Amino acid sequence: MDDLRIRAAAPADLDAVLAFWKTAAEGTSITDDREGIEGLVARDPGALMLGERGGAVVGTVIAGFDGWRCHLYRLAVHPDQRRLGIGRALIAAAEERFVRLGGRRGDAMVLDRNERAHHAWRAAGYAPQGQWTRWVKRLDG
């Protein structure tokens, strides 16, 4: 995977990221819009990480650090590029970012029904934590 380049997303990348997620991401989020990812990139410029091959986005991960916890979201790899190590490389880059920032433990948001993702996260050393349940509330009305 010598031709894989991992870098932080810039504002100019956001439309390409949104289009990529429609093809490669499992499910959607209420923040999968220009305003949502503009806010992310403005607040934490290194959090949205892109994997590129030949100038095209082939993978993403959001590696958000709030100063205390390391959160991983939106790991996605283009369907034609899966099983080539792109997801593993993105996770490793995210973990390196967390270590540089002082993070000590990463947690990943993974859909229960996304078995393919379960395999990727397990291969990277992550495991579900049965004693925790995610509680959510929409704040947009």
mmCIF file of C-alpha atoms in Angstrom:
data_model
loop_
_atom_site.group_PDB
_atom_site.id
_atom_site.type_symbol
_atom_site.label_atom_id
_atom_site.label_comp_id
_atom_site.label_asym_id
_atom_site.label_seq_id
_atom_site.Cartn_x
_atom_site.Cartn_y
_atom_site.Cartn_z
ATOM 1 C CA MET A 1 0.000 0.000 0.000
ATOM 2 C CA ASP A 2 2.902 2.319 -0.829
ATOM 3 C CA ASP A 3 0.650 4.680 -2.774
ATOM 4 C CA LEU A 4 -1.727 5.369 0.153
ATOM 5 C CA ARG A 5 -1.461 8.900 1.490
ATOM 6 C CA ILE A 6 -3.143 9.774 4.794
ATOM 7 C CA ARG A 7 -3.729 13.407 5.626
ATOM 8 C CA ALA A 8 -6.061 15.729 7.488
ATOM 9 C CA ALA A 9 -9.022 16.978 5.496
ATOM 10 C CA ALA A 10 -9.130 20.626 4.490
ATOM 11 C CA PRO A 11 -12.243 22.725 3.853
ATOM 12 C CA ALA A 12 -11.787 22.195 0.100
ATOM 13 C CA ASP A 13 -12.208 18.418 0.622
ATOM 14 C CA LEU A 14 -15.592 18.475 2.321
ATOM 15 C CA ASP A 15 -17.854 18.050 -0.709
ATOM 16 C CA ALA A 16 -15.736 15.082 -1.855
ATOM 17 C CA VAL A 17 -15.971 13.569 1.652
ATOM 18 C CA LEU A 18 -19.764 13.891 1.705
ATOM 19 C CA ALA A 19 -20.013 12.255 -1.731
ATOM 20 C CA PHE A 20 -17.580 9.525 -0.620
ATOM 21 C CA TRP A 21 -19.653 8.701 2.466
ATOM 22 C CA LYS A 22 -22.734 8.155 0.296
ATOM 23 C CA THR A 23 -20.810 5.410 -1.513
ATOM 24 C CA ALA A 24 -18.627 3.951 1.209
ATOM 25 C CA ALA A 25 -20.118 4.612 4.654
ATOM 26 C CA GLU A 26 -22.585 2.303 6.357
ATOM 27 C CA GLY A 27 -25.619 4.308 7.402
ATOM 28 C CA THR A 28 -25.943 8.044 7.740
ATOM 29 C CA SER A 29 -25.608 10.543 10.533
ATOM 30 C CA ILE A 30 -27.540 13.731 11.230
ATOM 31 C CA THR A 31 -24.206 15.548 10.870
ATOM 32 C CA ASP A 32 -23.477 14.175 7.389
ATOM 33 C CA ASP A 33 -23.857 17.571 5.818
ATOM 34 C CA ARG A 34 -21.590 20.446 4.876
ATOM 35 C CA GLU A 35 -22.361 22.389 8.055
ATOM 36 C CA GLY A 36 -21.628 19.378 10.255
ATOM 37 C CA ILE A 37 -18.215 18.588 8.847
ATOM 38 C CA GLU A 38 -17.272 22.247 8.432
ATOM 39 C CA GLY A 39 -17.790 22.602 12.173
ATOM 40 C CA LEU A 40 -15.661 19.538 12.861
ATOM 41 C CA VAL A 41 -12.769 20.720 10.677
ATOM 42 C CA ALA A 42 -12.940 24.246 12.121
ATOM 43 C CA ARG A 43 -12.938 23.031 15.736
ATOM 44 C CA ASP A 44 -10.429 20.192 15.367
ATOM 45 C CA PRO A 45 -8.546 20.551 12.061
ATOM 46 C CA GLY A 46 -6.735 17.217 12.324
ATOM 47 C CA ALA A 47 -9.729 15.093 13.291
ATOM 48 C CA LEU A 48 -11.100 14.199 9.856
ATOM 49 C CA MET A 49 -8.456 12.023 8.257
ATOM 50 C CA LEU A 50 -8.483 11.022 4.600
ATOM 51 C CA GLY A 51 -6.853 8.100 2.858
ATOM 52 C CA GLU A 52 -6.066 8.877 -0.766
ATOM 53 C CA ARG A 53 -4.788 6.856 -3.693
ATOM 54 C CA GLY A 54 -4.094 8.567 -6.980
ATOM 55 C CA GLY A 55 -5.611 11.788 -5.637
ATOM 56 C CA ALA A 56 -8.982 10.143 -4.918
ATOM 57 C CA VAL A 57 -10.489 9.644 -1.460
ATOM 58 C CA VAL A 58 -10.523 5.909 -0.706
ATOM 59 C CA GLY A 59 -11.019 6.044 3.053
ATOM 60 C CA THR A 60 -11.898 8.224 6.023
ATOM 61 C CA VAL A 61 -11.850 8.155 9.775
ATOM 62 C CA ILE A 62 -12.748 10.816 12.290
ATOM 63 C CA ALA A 63 -10.282 10.801 15.189
ATOM 64 C CA GLY A 64 -11.784 13.247 17.660
ATOM 65 C CA PHE A 65 -9.984 14.115 20.881
ATOM 66 C CA ASP A 66 -11.691 16.275 23.474
ATOM 67 C CA GLY A 67 -8.650 16.544 25.736
ATOM 68 C CA TRP A 68 -9.713 13.518 27.754
ATOM 69 C CA ARG A 69 -11.163 10.821 25.495
ATOM 70 C CA CYS A 70 -10.222 9.573 22.049
ATOM 71 C CA HIS A 71 -13.232 8.865 19.852
ATOM 72 C CA LEU A 72 -13.216 7.178 16.442
ATOM 73 C CA TYR A 73 -16.087 7.613 14.001
ATOM 74 C CA ARG A 74 -16.858 7.236 10.299
ATOM 75 C CA LEU A 75 -14.237 4.679 9.397
ATOM 76 C CA ALA A 76 -15.156 4.045 5.790
ATOM 77 C CA VAL A 77 -13.286 2.487 2.888
ATOM 78 C CA HIS A 78 -14.424 2.598 -0.715
ATOM 79 C CA PRO A 79 -16.072 -0.734 -1.621
ATOM 80 C CA ASP A 80 -13.563 -1.319 -4.462
ATOM 81 C CA GLN A 81 -10.627 -0.719 -2.102
ATOM 82 C CA ARG A 82 -11.571 -2.927 0.849
ATOM 83 C CA ARG A 83 -9.311 -5.651 2.242
ATOM 84 C CA LEU A 84 -6.165 -3.823 1.073
ATOM 85 C CA GLY A 85 -5.127 -2.443 4.475
ATOM 86 C CA ILE A 86 -6.608 1.038 4.081
ATOM 87 C CA GLY A 87 -8.843 0.768 7.152
ATOM 88 C CA ARG A 88 -5.979 -0.599 9.228
ATOM 89 C CA ALA A 89 -3.717 2.266 8.065
ATOM 90 C CA LEU A 90 -6.374 4.862 8.910
ATOM 91 C CA ILE A 91 -6.894 3.391 12.390
ATOM 92 C CA ALA A 92 -3.125 3.364 12.981
ATOM 93 C CA ALA A 93 -2.844 7.010 11.871
ATOM 94 C CA ALA A 94 -5.715 7.955 14.181
ATOM 95 C CA GLU A 95 -4.053 6.169 17.103
ATOM 96 C CA GLU A 96 -0.763 7.952 16.374
ATOM 97 C CA ARG A 97 -2.636 11.262 16.457
ATOM 98 C CA PHE A 98 -4.169 10.381 19.808
ATOM 99 C CA VAL A 99 -0.813 9.453 21.314
ATOM 100 C CA ARG A 100 0.709 12.763 20.112
ATOM 101 C CA LEU A 101 -2.189 14.611 21.772
ATOM 102 C CA GLY A 102 -1.821 12.706 25.056
ATOM 103 C CA GLY A 103 -4.699 10.266 24.611
ATOM 104 C CA ARG A 104 -4.555 6.940 26.403
ATOM 105 C CA ARG A 105 -7.561 4.930 25.195
ATOM 106 C CA GLY A 106 -9.536 4.983 21.989
ATOM 107 C CA ASP A 107 -13.164 4.059 21.558
ATOM 108 C CA ALA A 108 -14.914 3.447 18.273
ATOM 109 C CA MET A 109 -18.543 3.953 17.282
ATOM 110 C CA VAL A 110 -19.517 0.855 15.290
ATOM 111 C CA LEU A 111 -23.008 -0.051 14.141
ATOM 112 C CA ASP A 112 -24.224 -3.317 15.677
ATOM 113 C CA ARG A 113 -25.393 -4.590 12.291
ATOM 114 C CA ASN A 114 -22.134 -3.811 10.467
ATOM 115 C CA GLU A 115 -20.408 -7.199 10.718
ATOM 116 C CA ARG A 116 -17.724 -6.245 8.200
ATOM 117 C CA ALA A 117 -16.702 -3.360 10.445
ATOM 118 C CA HIS A 118 -16.664 -5.631 13.501
ATOM 119 C CA HIS A 119 -13.976 -7.732 11.815
ATOM 120 C CA ALA A 120 -11.899 -4.652 10.946
ATOM 121 C CA TRP A 121 -12.064 -3.228 14.452
ATOM 122 C CA ARG A 122 -11.272 -6.595 16.069
ATOM 123 C CA ALA A 123 -8.276 -7.005 13.748
ATOM 124 C CA ALA A 124 -7.041 -3.607 14.969
ATOM 125 C CA GLY A 125 -7.273 -4.768 18.605
ATOM 126 C CA TYR A 126 -10.618 -3.242 19.600
ATOM 127 C CA ALA A 127 -13.417 -5.125 21.351
ATOM 128 C CA PRO A 128 -16.996 -4.302 22.361
ATOM 129 C CA GLN A 129 -17.488 -3.229 25.933
ATOM 130 C CA GLY A 130 -20.620 -4.954 27.157
ATOM 131 C CA GLN A 131 -21.099 -2.883 30.286
ATOM 132 C CA TRP A 132 -21.646 0.354 28.320
ATOM 133 C CA THR A 133 -24.622 1.477 26.275
ATOM 134 C CA ARG A 134 -24.645 4.608 24.152
ATOM 135 C CA TRP A 135 -27.397 7.034 25.164
ATOM 136 C CA VAL A 136 -28.380 9.691 22.635
ATOM 137 C CA LYS A 137 -30.688 12.642 22.293
ATOM 138 C CA ARG A 138 -31.188 14.731 19.178
ATOM 139 C CA LEU A 139 -30.619 18.406 19.859
ATOM 140 C CA ASP A 140 -31.985 19.811 16.611
ATOM 141 C CA GLY A 141 -35.603 19.747 17.541
#
